[in-house]
Coordinates of C-alpha atoms in Angstrom, one line a residue:
Chain A
M1 CA 26.7 -18.9 -22.7
I2 CA 23.1 -18.7 -22.0
Q3 CA 21.0 -20.9 -24.3
I4 CA 17.5 -20.4 -25.3
K5 CA 16.7 -23.6 -23.5
D6 CA 17.9 -22.1 -20.2
L7 CA 15.9 -19.0 -20.8
L8 CA 12.7 -21.0 -21.4
I9 CA 13.3 -23.0 -18.2
I10 CA 13.7 -19.8 -16.3
L11 CA 10.5 -18.5 -17.9
I12 CA 8.4 -21.4 -16.8
S13 CA 9.9 -21.9 -13.4
S14 CA 9.6 -18.3 -12.3
S15 CA 6.1 -17.8 -13.5
L16 CA 4.5 -21.1 -12.6
V17 CA 6.6 -23.5 -10.5
S18 CA 7.8 -21.1 -7.9
N19 CA 5.2 -18.4 -8.4
V20 CA 6.2 -15.2 -6.8
V21 CA 3.1 -14.7 -4.8
L22 CA 1.8 -18.1 -4.1
S23 CA 5.2 -19.8 -3.4
Q24 CA 7.6 -17.1 -2.4
F25 CA 5.1 -14.8 -0.7
L26 CA 6.5 -11.6 -2.3
G27 CA 4.1 -8.9 -3.3
L28 CA 1.3 -10.0 -1.0
C29 CA 0.2 -6.5 -0.1
P30 CA -1.0 -5.4 -3.5
F31 CA -2.0 -9.0 -4.3
L32 CA -4.6 -8.9 -1.5
G33 CA -5.4 -5.3 -1.8
V34 CA -5.9 -4.8 -5.5
S35 CA -7.6 -8.0 -6.5
K36 CA -11.2 -7.0 -6.1
K37 CA -12.0 -6.6 -9.7
I38 CA -10.6 -8.1 -12.8
E39 CA -10.0 -4.9 -14.6
T40 CA -8.0 -3.3 -11.9
S41 CA -6.1 -6.5 -11.4
A42 CA -5.2 -6.6 -15.1
G43 CA -4.0 -3.0 -14.8
M44 CA -2.0 -3.8 -11.8
G45 CA -0.5 -6.9 -13.5
G46 CA 0.5 -4.8 -16.5
A47 CA 2.2 -2.2 -14.4
V48 CA 4.0 -5.0 -12.5
I49 CA 5.3 -6.5 -15.7
F50 CA 6.5 -3.2 -16.9
V51 CA 8.2 -2.2 -13.7
I52 CA 9.8 -5.5 -12.7
T53 CA 11.2 -6.2 -16.2
L54 CA 12.7 -2.8 -16.5
S55 CA 14.0 -2.7 -12.9
S56 CA 15.5 -6.1 -13.0
A57 CA 17.3 -5.2 -16.2
V58 CA 18.6 -2.0 -14.8
A59 CA 19.6 -3.5 -11.5
G60 CA 21.4 -6.3 -13.2
L61 CA 23.3 -3.9 -15.3
I62 CA 24.3 -1.8 -12.3
Y63 CA 25.3 -4.8 -10.3
E64 CA 27.5 -6.2 -13.1
H65 CA 29.2 -3.0 -14.2
L66 CA 29.2 -0.9 -11.1
L67 CA 29.2 -3.0 -8.0
V68 CA 31.2 -6.0 -8.9
P69 CA 34.2 -4.2 -10.5
F70 CA 34.5 -2.1 -7.4
G71 CA 34.0 -5.0 -5.0
M72 CA 30.9 -3.4 -3.4
E73 CA 28.5 -6.3 -3.6
Y74 CA 27.4 -5.7 0.0
M75 CA 25.9 -2.4 -1.2
Q76 CA 23.4 -4.3 -3.3
T77 CA 20.4 -3.8 -1.1
I78 CA 20.7 -0.1 -0.7
V79 CA 21.6 0.5 -4.3
F80 CA 18.9 -1.7 -5.7
I81 CA 16.1 -0.1 -3.8
L82 CA 17.2 3.4 -4.5
V83 CA 17.6 2.7 -8.1
I84 CA 14.2 1.1 -8.3
A85 CA 12.4 4.0 -6.6
A86 CA 14.1 6.5 -8.8
L87 CA 13.4 4.5 -11.9
V88 CA 9.7 4.2 -11.2
Q89 CA 9.5 7.9 -10.6
F90 CA 11.2 8.7 -13.9
V91 CA 9.1 6.1 -15.8
E92 CA 6.0 7.6 -14.4
M93 CA 7.0 11.1 -15.5
F94 CA 8.1 9.9 -18.9
L95 CA 4.9 8.0 -19.5
K96 CA 2.8 10.9 -18.4
K97 CA 4.5 13.2 -20.9
F98 CA 5.0 11.0 -23.9
V99 CA 2.9 7.9 -23.7
R100 CA -0.4 9.1 -22.4
G101 CA -2.3 6.0 -23.3
L102 CA 0.0 3.7 -21.3
Y103 CA 0.0 6.2 -18.4
K104 CA -3.8 6.2 -18.4
A105 CA -3.9 2.4 -18.2
L106 CA -1.1 1.8 -15.7
G107 CA -0.3 5.1 -14.1
V108 CA -2.2 4.7 -10.9
Y109 CA -0.5 1.5 -9.9
L110 CA 3.1 2.5 -10.6
P111 CA 3.8 4.0 -7.2
L112 CA 2.1 1.1 -5.5
I113 CA 4.7 -1.3 -6.7
T114 CA 7.8 0.7 -6.2
T115 CA 8.7 -0.8 -2.8
N116 CA 6.8 -3.9 -3.3
C117 CA 8.7 -6.9 -2.0
A118 CA 8.5 -8.5 -5.4
V119 CA 10.6 -6.0 -7.2
L120 CA 13.4 -6.0 -4.8
G121 CA 13.0 -9.7 -4.3
V122 CA 13.5 -10.4 -8.0
A123 CA 16.6 -8.1 -8.2
L124 CA 18.1 -10.0 -5.2
T125 CA 17.2 -13.4 -6.6
N126 CA 19.0 -12.6 -9.8
V127 CA 22.1 -11.8 -7.8
Q128 CA 21.8 -14.9 -5.6
K129 CA 21.3 -17.2 -8.5
Q130 CA 24.0 -15.5 -10.5
Y131 CA 22.0 -14.9 -13.6
G132 CA 23.5 -12.4 -16.1
V133 CA 21.7 -9.4 -17.3
L134 CA 19.6 -11.2 -20.0
A135 CA 18.7 -14.1 -17.8
G136 CA 17.9 -11.7 -15.0
T137 CA 15.6 -9.7 -17.2
V138 CA 13.8 -12.9 -18.4
N139 CA 13.5 -13.9 -14.8
G140 CA 11.9 -10.6 -13.9
F141 CA 9.5 -10.8 -16.8
A142 CA 8.5 -14.3 -15.9
T143 CA 8.0 -13.4 -12.2
A144 CA 5.8 -10.6 -13.2
V145 CA 3.8 -12.7 -15.6
G146 CA 3.3 -15.2 -12.7
F147 CA 2.1 -12.4 -10.5
T148 CA -0.4 -11.3 -13.2
I149 CA -1.8 -14.8 -13.6
A150 CA -2.2 -15.2 -9.9
I151 CA -3.8 -11.9 -9.3
I152 CA -6.3 -12.1 -12.2
I153 CA -7.4 -15.6 -11.1
L154 CA -7.9 -14.3 -7.6
A155 CA -9.8 -11.3 -8.8
G156 CA -12.1 -13.6 -10.8
I157 CA -12.8 -15.8 -7.8
R158 CA -13.3 -12.8 -5.5
E159 CA -15.9 -11.3 -7.9
K160 CA -17.9 -14.4 -7.4
I161 CA -17.3 -14.6 -3.7
E162 CA -19.0 -11.2 -3.4
Y163 CA -22.4 -12.8 -3.8
N164 CA -21.8 -15.7 -1.4
D165 CA -23.3 -16.1 2.1
L166 CA -20.5 -16.1 4.6
L167 CA -20.1 -15.8 8.3
P168 CA -19.5 -12.2 9.3
S169 CA -16.1 -13.0 10.7
V170 CA -15.1 -14.8 7.5
K171 CA -16.0 -12.0 5.1
G172 CA -13.2 -9.9 3.9
M173 CA -9.6 -11.0 4.4
P174 CA -10.1 -14.6 5.8
I175 CA -12.0 -15.9 2.8
V176 CA -9.5 -14.3 0.4
L177 CA -6.6 -15.9 2.3
L178 CA -8.3 -19.3 2.2
T179 CA -8.8 -18.8 -1.6
A180 CA -5.2 -17.9 -2.0
G181 CA -4.2 -21.0 0.0
L182 CA -6.2 -23.2 -2.2
M183 CA -4.6 -21.6 -5.3
A184 CA -1.2 -22.2 -3.7
I185 CA -2.1 -25.9 -3.4
A186 CA -3.1 -25.9 -7.1
F187 CA 0.1 -24.2 -8.2
C188 CA 2.1 -26.8 -6.2
G189 CA 1.0 -29.1 -8.9
F190 CA 3.3 -27.4 -11.3
S191 CA 6.4 -28.5 -9.4
G192 CA 6.6 -31.7 -11.5
L193 CA 6.7 -29.6 -14.7
L194 CA 10.4 -29.3 -14.8
Chain B
M1 CA 9.5 7.0 31.5
N2 CA 5.8 6.5 31.5
K3 CA 5.6 7.4 27.8
S4 CA 8.2 4.8 27.0
L5 CA 6.4 2.1 28.9
E6 CA 3.2 3.1 27.1
R7 CA 5.0 2.7 23.8
L8 CA 6.1 -0.8 24.8
Y9 CA 2.6 -1.8 25.8
N10 CA 1.3 -0.3 22.5
G11 CA 3.6 -2.2 20.4
I12 CA 3.2 -5.5 22.1
V13 CA -0.5 -5.6 22.8
K14 CA -2.6 -2.7 21.6
E15 CA -1.2 -2.2 18.1
N16 CA 0.7 -5.4 17.6
P17 CA 1.9 -5.1 14.0
T18 CA 1.1 -8.6 12.9
L19 CA -1.8 -9.6 15.0
V20 CA -3.7 -6.3 15.1
L21 CA -2.5 -4.0 12.3
M22 CA -1.8 -6.8 9.7
L23 CA 1.4 -5.2 8.5
G24 CA 4.4 -6.9 7.0
M25 CA 2.7 -10.0 5.8
C26 CA 5.3 -11.1 3.3
P27 CA 8.0 -12.1 5.8
T28 CA 5.3 -13.4 8.3
L29 CA 4.1 -16.0 5.9
A30 CA 7.4 -16.8 4.3
V31 CA 9.6 -17.3 7.3
T32 CA 7.4 -19.0 9.9
T33 CA 8.0 -22.5 8.7
S34 CA 9.5 -23.2 12.1
A35 CA 9.4 -21.5 15.4
F36 CA 13.2 -20.9 15.4
N37 CA 13.1 -19.2 12.0
G38 CA 10.2 -17.0 13.2
L39 CA 12.1 -16.1 16.3
G40 CA 15.3 -15.3 14.4
M41 CA 13.5 -13.1 11.9
G42 CA 11.6 -11.4 14.6
L43 CA 14.8 -10.6 16.6
T44 CA 16.6 -9.3 13.4
T45 CA 13.7 -7.1 12.6
L46 CA 13.6 -5.9 16.2
V47 CA 17.2 -4.8 16.1
V48 CA 16.8 -3.0 12.8
L49 CA 13.6 -1.4 13.8
T50 CA 15.0 -0.1 17.1
L51 CA 18.2 1.2 15.7
S52 CA 16.6 2.8 12.7
N53 CA 14.0 4.5 14.9
M54 CA 16.7 5.8 17.1
I55 CA 18.8 7.2 14.2
I56 CA 15.8 8.7 12.4
S57 CA 14.6 10.3 15.6
M58 CA 18.0 11.8 16.2
L59 CA 18.1 13.2 12.7
R60 CA 14.5 14.3 12.5
K61 CA 15.3 18.0 12.6
V62 CA 18.0 17.6 10.0
I63 CA 16.3 15.6 7.4
P64 CA 14.3 17.8 5.0
N65 CA 10.7 16.9 4.7
K66 CA 10.7 16.4 0.9
I67 CA 13.3 13.7 0.8
R68 CA 12.4 12.0 4.0
I69 CA 11.4 8.7 2.4
P70 CA 14.6 8.2 0.5
A71 CA 16.5 9.2 3.6
F72 CA 14.6 6.6 5.7
I73 CA 15.3 4.0 3.1
V74 CA 19.0 4.6 3.1
I75 CA 19.2 4.5 6.9
I76 CA 17.1 1.3 7.1
A77 CA 18.9 -0.4 4.3
S78 CA 22.2 0.3 5.9
F79 CA 21.2 -1.4 9.1
V80 CA 19.7 -4.3 7.2
T81 CA 23.0 -4.8 5.4
I82 CA 24.9 -4.7 8.7
M83 CA 22.5 -7.3 10.2
Q84 CA 22.8 -9.4 7.1
L85 CA 26.6 -9.5 7.3
I86 CA 26.5 -10.3 11.0
L87 CA 24.1 -13.1 10.5
Q88 CA 26.1 -14.5 7.6
A89 CA 29.2 -14.5 9.7
Y90 CA 27.9 -15.7 13.1
M91 CA 24.7 -17.6 12.4
P92 CA 25.0 -19.2 9.0
D93 CA 22.1 -21.7 9.6
L94 CA 19.6 -19.0 10.3
Y95 CA 21.0 -17.0 7.4
K96 CA 20.4 -19.9 5.0
A97 CA 17.0 -20.5 6.4
L98 CA 15.9 -16.9 6.0
G99 CA 17.4 -16.5 2.6
I100 CA 16.4 -13.4 0.7
Y101 CA 13.9 -12.3 3.4
I102 CA 16.7 -10.7 5.4
P103 CA 17.3 -8.0 2.8
L104 CA 13.6 -7.7 2.3
I105 CA 13.3 -6.4 5.8
V106 CA 14.0 -3.0 4.1
V107 CA 10.6 -2.9 2.5
N108 CA 8.9 -4.3 5.5
C109 CA 5.9 -2.0 6.1
I110 CA 6.4 -2.0 9.8
I111 CA 9.8 -0.3 9.8
L112 CA 9.0 2.3 7.1
G113 CA 5.6 2.9 8.6
R114 CA 6.9 3.4 12.2
A115 CA 9.7 5.6 10.9
E116 CA 7.2 7.9 9.2
A117 CA 4.5 7.7 11.7
Y118 CA 6.4 8.0 14.9
A119 CA 10.2 8.3 14.8
Y120 CA 10.1 11.3 12.5
K121 CA 8.0 13.3 14.9
N122 CA 9.0 12.3 18.4
P123 CA 12.1 12.5 20.6
V124 CA 14.7 9.7 20.8
L125 CA 13.8 7.8 23.9
P126 CA 10.1 7.2 23.1
S127 CA 11.1 6.3 19.6
I128 CA 13.5 3.7 20.8
F129 CA 10.9 2.2 23.0
D130 CA 8.4 2.3 20.2
G131 CA 10.8 0.4 18.0
L132 CA 11.4 -2.0 20.9
G133 CA 7.7 -2.5 21.5
M134 CA 6.8 -3.1 17.9
G135 CA 9.7 -5.4 17.4
I136 CA 8.9 -7.4 20.5
G137 CA 5.3 -7.6 19.4
F138 CA 6.4 -8.7 15.9
T139 CA 8.7 -11.3 17.4
I140 CA 6.0 -12.7 19.6
A141 CA 3.6 -12.9 16.7
L142 CA 6.1 -14.6 14.4
T143 CA 7.2 -17.1 17.0
L144 CA 3.6 -18.0 17.8
I145 CA 2.7 -18.5 14.2
G146 CA 5.9 -20.4 13.6
L147 CA 5.1 -22.6 16.6
L148 CA 1.7 -23.3 15.4
R149 CA 2.9 -24.2 11.9
E150 CA 5.7 -26.3 13.1
F151 CA 3.6 -28.1 15.6
L152 CA 0.9 -29.0 13.1
G153 CA 3.2 -29.5 10.2
A154 CA 6.1 -31.5 11.7
C155 CA 4.9 -32.2 15.2
S156 CA 7.9 -30.6 16.7
V157 CA 8.7 -27.6 18.9
F158 CA 11.8 -25.6 18.2
G159 CA 13.3 -28.5 16.4
Y160 CA 12.5 -30.9 19.2
E161 CA 10.5 -33.8 17.9
L162 CA 7.4 -34.7 19.8
G163 CA 5.8 -37.5 17.8
W164 CA 2.4 -37.1 19.4
F165 CA 0.6 -37.5 16.1
A166 CA 1.2 -37.8 12.4
P167 CA 2.0 -34.3 11.2
V168 CA -0.1 -32.5 8.6
G169 CA 2.6 -31.6 6.2
I170 CA 0.8 -28.9 4.4
F171 CA 1.2 -26.5 7.2
R172 CA 4.9 -26.3 6.7
M173 CA 4.5 -25.5 3.1
A174 CA 3.2 -22.4 1.3
P175 CA -0.6 -23.0 1.4
G176 CA -0.4 -23.8 5.1
A177 CA 0.8 -20.2 5.8
F178 CA -2.3 -18.8 4.0
F179 CA -4.6 -21.1 6.0
V180 CA -3.0 -20.1 9.3
L181 CA -3.2 -16.5 8.4
A182 CA -6.9 -16.9 7.4
L183 CA -7.6 -18.3 10.8
L184 CA -5.8 -15.4 12.4
T185 CA -7.7 -12.8 10.5
A186 CA -11.0 -14.6 11.1
I187 CA -10.4 -14.4 14.9
Q188 CA -9.4 -10.7 14.4
N189 CA -12.7 -10.0 12.6
K190 CA -14.7 -11.7 15.3
V191 CA -13.0 -9.6 18.0
K192 CA -13.5 -6.5 15.8
I193 CA -17.2 -7.2 15.3
A194 CA -17.8 -7.9 19.0
G195 CA -15.9 -4.8 20.0
E196 CA -17.8 -2.6 17.6
K197 CA -21.1 -3.9 18.9
R198 CA -20.1 -2.7 22.3
G199 CA -19.2 0.6 20.8
R200 CA -15.5 0.5 21.2
D201 CA -13.2 2.0 18.6
M202 CA -11.8 -0.9 16.7
S203 CA -10.6 0.9 13.6
H204 CA -7.0 0.0 14.2
I205 CA -7.5 -3.7 13.7
Q206 CA -6.5 -4.8 10.2
S207 CA -5.8 -1.3 9.3
G208 CA -2.4 -1.9 7.8
C209 CA -1.0 -3.0 4.5
A210 CA -3.9 -3.8 2.3
K211 CA -2.5 -1.3 -0.2
D212 CA 1.3 -1.2 -0.4
C213 CA 4.2 -0.9 1.9
M214 CA 5.4 2.5 0.7
S215 CA 2.2 4.4 1.3
C216 CA 1.6 2.8 4.6
N217 CA -0.7 5.3 6.2
M218 CA -0.7 4.1 9.7
I219 CA -3.7 5.1 11.7
C220 CA -1.9 6.2 14.8
K221 CA -3.4 8.1 17.6
E222 CA -0.4 10.3 17.9
R223 CA -0.6 11.3 14.3
K224 CA -4.2 12.2 14.6
E225 CA -3.7 14.3 17.6
S226 CA -0.7 16.1 16.2
F227 CA -2.7 17.1 13.2
K228 CA -5.9 18.1 14.9
D229 CA -4.8 21.7 15.4
E230 CA -3.7 22.0 11.8
T231 CA -7.0 20.6 10.5
E232 CA -9.0 23.1 12.7
K233 CA -6.9 25.9 11.2
D234 CA -7.6 24.6 7.7
I235 CA -11.4 24.5 8.4
K236 CA -11.3 28.1 9.6
A237 CA -9.2 29.2 6.7
A238 CA -11.5 27.5 4.3
A239 CA -14.6 29.0 5.9
V240 CA -13.0 32.5 5.7
V241 CA -12.2 32.0 2.1
T242 CA -15.8 30.8 1.4
E243 CA -17.2 33.9 3.0
E244 CA -14.9 36.1 1.0
K245 CA -15.9 34.4 -2.2
K246 CA -19.5 35.0 -1.5
K247 CA -19.0 38.7 -1.3
E248 CA -17.2 38.9 -4.6
P249 CA -19.0 36.7 -7.1
D250 CA -17.7 38.4 -10.3
I251 CA -14.1 37.6 -9.9
I252 CA -13.1 34.9 -12.2
E253 CA -9.4 34.7 -11.9
T254 CA -9.3 33.7 -8.3
P255 CA -6.5 31.7 -6.9
I256 CA -7.0 28.0 -7.4
E257 CA -7.4 27.4 -3.7
S258 CA -10.4 29.5 -3.0
E259 CA -12.0 28.5 -6.3
N260 CA -11.8 24.9 -5.5
I261 CA -12.8 25.0 -1.9
E262 CA -15.8 27.2 -2.5
T263 CA -17.3 25.8 -5.6
G264 CA -16.0 22.3 -5.7
E265 CA -16.5 22.8 -9.4
E266 CA -12.9 21.8 -9.9
P267 CA -12.8 19.5 -12.9
E268 CA -12.2 15.9 -12.4
S269 CA -9.1 16.2 -14.5
I270 CA -7.5 18.4 -11.9
E271 CA -8.6 16.1 -9.1
T272 CA -7.5 12.9 -10.7
N273 CA -4.4 14.7 -12.1
E274 CA -3.7 15.9 -8.6
K275 CA -4.3 12.5 -7.2
T276 CA -1.8 10.9 -9.5
E277 CA 0.5 13.8 -8.9
T278 CA 0.3 13.4 -5.3
I279 CA 0.7 9.7 -5.5
G280 CA 3.9 10.3 -7.5
A281 CA 4.9 13.2 -5.3
F282 CA 4.3 11.1 -2.3
E283 CA 7.1 9.0 -3.5
N284 CA 9.3 11.9 -3.1
G285 CA 8.1 12.3 0.4
E286 CA 6.2 15.6 0.0
A287 CA 4.9 16.1 3.5
T288 CA 2.6 18.9 2.6
E289 CA 0.3 16.6 0.7
T290 CA 0.4 13.8 3.2
D291 CA -0.2 16.4 6.0
N292 CA -3.2 17.6 4.3
E293 CA -4.4 14.1 3.4
V294 CA -4.2 13.1 7.0
A295 CA -5.6 16.5 8.1
E296 CA -8.6 16.1 5.9
A297 CA -9.1 12.6 6.9
D298 CA -9.0 13.4 10.5
I299 CA -11.6 16.0 10.6
S300 CA -14.3 14.1 12.4
G301 CA -17.9 15.0 12.0
I302 CA -19.0 14.9 8.4
E303 CA -18.8 11.6 6.7
D304 CA -19.5 11.0 3.1
E305 CA -20.3 7.9 1.1
K306 CA -18.2 8.9 -1.8
A307 CA -15.5 9.9 0.6
T308 CA -12.6 9.5 -1.6
E309 CA -13.7 12.1 -4.0
E310 CA -13.8 14.8 -1.4
P311 CA -10.3 14.3 0.0
V312 CA -9.1 14.4 -3.6
A313 CA -10.9 17.7 -4.2
N314 CA -9.4 19.2 -1.1
E315 CA -6.0 17.8 -1.8
A316 CA -6.0 19.6 -5.1
A317 CA -7.5 22.6 -3.5
E318 CA -4.7 23.1 -1.1
E319 CA -2.0 21.9 -3.3
P320 CA -1.4 24.3 -6.2
V321 CA 2.3 23.4 -5.7
A322 CA 1.8 20.0 -7.1
N323 CA 0.2 21.3 -10.2
E324 CA 3.1 23.7 -10.8
E325 CA 5.6 20.9 -10.5
T326 CA 4.2 19.1 -13.5
G327 CA 4.5 22.3 -15.4
E328 CA 0.8 22.5 -16.1
P329 CA -0.5 25.8 -14.7
P330 CA -3.8 25.3 -13.0
V331 CA -5.7 27.7 -15.2
K332 CA -5.1 25.7 -18.2
E333 CA -7.0 22.7 -16.9
T334 CA -10.4 24.4 -17.1
P335 CA -10.5 24.9 -20.9
Q336 CA -9.1 21.4 -21.3
K337 CA -11.8 19.9 -19.2
A338 CA -14.6 20.7 -21.6
G339 CA -15.1 17.6 -23.5
D340 CA -11.4 16.8 -23.8
E341 CA -11.0 13.1 -24.0
E342 CA -7.3 13.1 -23.6
V343 CA -7.6 14.1 -20.0
E344 CA -7.0 11.1 -17.9
F345 CA -9.5 9.4 -15.7
E346 CA -12.3 11.8 -16.7
D347 CA -15.6 10.7 -15.3
P348 CA -18.3 13.0 -16.5
D349 CA -20.7 11.7 -13.8
F350 CA -18.4 12.8 -11.1
E351 CA -19.7 15.6 -9.1
S352 CA -18.7 17.1 -5.8
D353 CA -20.9 19.1 -3.5
G354 CA -18.4 21.9 -2.9
K355 CA -18.6 21.3 0.8
I356 CA -15.6 20.1 2.6
M357 CA -16.5 16.5 3.2
I358 CA -14.0 14.6 5.1
S359 CA -14.1 10.9 5.6
D360 CA -13.0 8.8 8.5
D361 CA -11.3 6.6 6.1
D362 CA -7.9 8.1 5.8
D363 CA -6.5 5.6 3.4
F364 CA -4.1 7.4 1.2
L365 CA -4.3 5.0 -1.7
D366 CA -7.9 3.8 -1.5
M367 CA -8.1 1.2 -4.2
E368 CA -11.9 1.4 -4.1
G369 CA -11.7 5.1 -4.8
L370 CA -9.3 4.6 -7.6
E371 CA -11.4 1.9 -9.1
K372 CA -14.4 4.2 -8.9
M373 CA -12.5 6.8 -10.8
M374 CA -11.4 4.5 -13.4
E375 CA -14.5 2.5 -14.2
D376 CA -18.2 3.1 -14.0
D377 CA -19.7 3.8 -10.6
V378 CA -20.3 0.4 -9.2
D379 CA -21.1 0.9 -5.6
L380 CA -19.4 -1.9 -3.8
D381 CA -21.6 -1.3 -0.7
E382 CA -24.6 -1.9 -2.8
K383 CA -23.1 -5.1 -4.0
E384 CA -22.7 -6.5 -0.6
T385 CA -26.1 -5.5 0.8
K386 CA -28.2 -6.5 -2.2
P387 CA -26.5 -9.4 -3.9
S388 CA -29.6 -10.5 -5.8
E389 CA -29.9 -7.4 -7.9
T390 CA -30.0 -7.6 -11.6
E391 CA -28.0 -5.5 -14.0
K392 CA -31.0 -3.2 -14.7
S393 CA -31.8 -2.5 -11.1
K394 CA -28.1 -1.9 -10.4
K395 CA -28.1 0.7 -13.1
K396 CA -31.3 2.2 -11.8
N397 CA -29.8 2.4 -8.3
R398 CA -26.7 4.0 -9.7
K399 CA -28.7 6.6 -11.6
K400 CA -30.8 7.2 -8.5
K401 CA -27.7 7.8 -6.5
R402 CA -26.4 10.3 -9.0
K403 CA -29.7 12.0 -9.0
D404 CA -29.7 12.3 -5.3
K405 CA -26.3 13.7 -5.4
K406 CA -27.3 16.3 -8.0
D407 CA -30.3 17.2 -5.9
S408 CA -28.2 17.7 -2.8
S409 CA -25.8 19.8 -4.7
H410 CA -28.7 22.0 -5.8
N411 CA -29.3 22.7 -2.2
N412 CA -25.8 23.9 -2.0
T413 CA -25.2 27.4 -0.6
N414 CA -23.1 28.4 -3.6
P415 CA -25.1 28.8 -6.7
E416 CA -22.0 29.4 -8.7
G417 CA -21.0 25.8 -8.1
K418 CA -23.7 24.7 -10.6
E419 CA -22.7 27.2 -13.2
G420 CA -19.1 26.2 -13.2
E421 CA -20.0 22.5 -13.4
L422 CA -20.9 21.1 -16.7

């Protein structure tokens, strides 16, 4: 049986210790692309939390009740990614019709994260580490929270870097990557937490 | 045969996916902890890329345009699963080292991007060589980065200990990957700036995944050429429609296309609506929208600062289909627009000139454009060139810009454009 203690450990380890972006390198594309402003980064983070939590729950359910009973675990990659893509489409349509406010805040970013490495990565990690559905969902939520923390911090730093004097060849991607590297070093410090 | 060799050269040197296009960064950083891992990952991706290019090219006449992206994904995922099982059986060490990054090849920008940009539109043999070229380029890049990281981080080459100096351990860990990549992109930038000074076209450098893997709009020359004819037709069609509209100014209930092309008065709600529609619809692989996106983007000649607004306007102009799909008839949008706060992303300061302004920047999901739509008009260019501006002067500049835009639209040939706009 999963205890609350285990869930808390998953929560902290997935969000801070092995941060999805700074340790596992999943979700780099939107991380580097969307982090120019704090507001957009917050929006992106919100959308990521929404999508990854939902999709890890659904993927976990499908794996446990559909793939395992029929012995088709090898189909997990194909099934997961199709399910995730379809889910995000439906979610977007649903939000657009019924929860306009949320759609307004997140809607632009939903397609961006559909085939993001992070979403598929979380689903596969849940299978690899043999979490159940509940632990898998918590893992997904924690991963997304870690992503949000990282991207908002990077956006804050990037807003300040805008006004710095840099070599022309260092402007743009290189300085962002250097910043991300320094952040990764900082996050390494969390490894003693657990 | 020549075309195939050219494809090889393109993939390895001219448009190397990692070193030039900056695609597929996730596996690049994660897997290059040692040269052997980099080589293994590169070869796996090479096999998947070549085979999937081949199959997609064989099936390109059979796969309907609207569901091409899910079809690609199924094909690519099947090959990845096969490779995963082979690796698990015959190379367990590599399998353990690569871990979850093998199944993540499915969402690798390179494979999906090449499938959409090349394999879907070209015969089998060049597609195979395109896949081979890109795969070899990717493998070379990964191996080089892996070598560098392994050499600096563990002072060994392919697992063979050298012991020339005390290793700098950080390069083997996560931050080291970021640093190596920063160095790589700095070199790219330097080459790009030097090349641009001499007037060469360097737009393909770092043109890849800054957005997301799914909407990887690869700036490929082939794509540009194949759409040139279509774009010319579009310009002619639009010009014809504009002339017709001039002759009949009293007709209100014109089809949405001519209305939007001519006046550009189209409310922001439609545009942004369309944009989100097309983003969602792009997921389903609707080629019409992507075609027009690229078509618009590729019309060279007129450039616009607020470039993203124009492609969106034209997107919506030529895509009444998308509107219908959501069940909202286009005519309804106009009464909604007037002061309706529920309409999403409404920016009352947004104006378009009514001319067909196409930008060189054919990013489908331009985050800067989206940000502009969602927040107030902070001109990022202004930020870079005048960093010492205060808030007040920023606002002044913004207002000035809007005034200039208004003035230029006054000089518009279509007086009705102003009437329609509020």
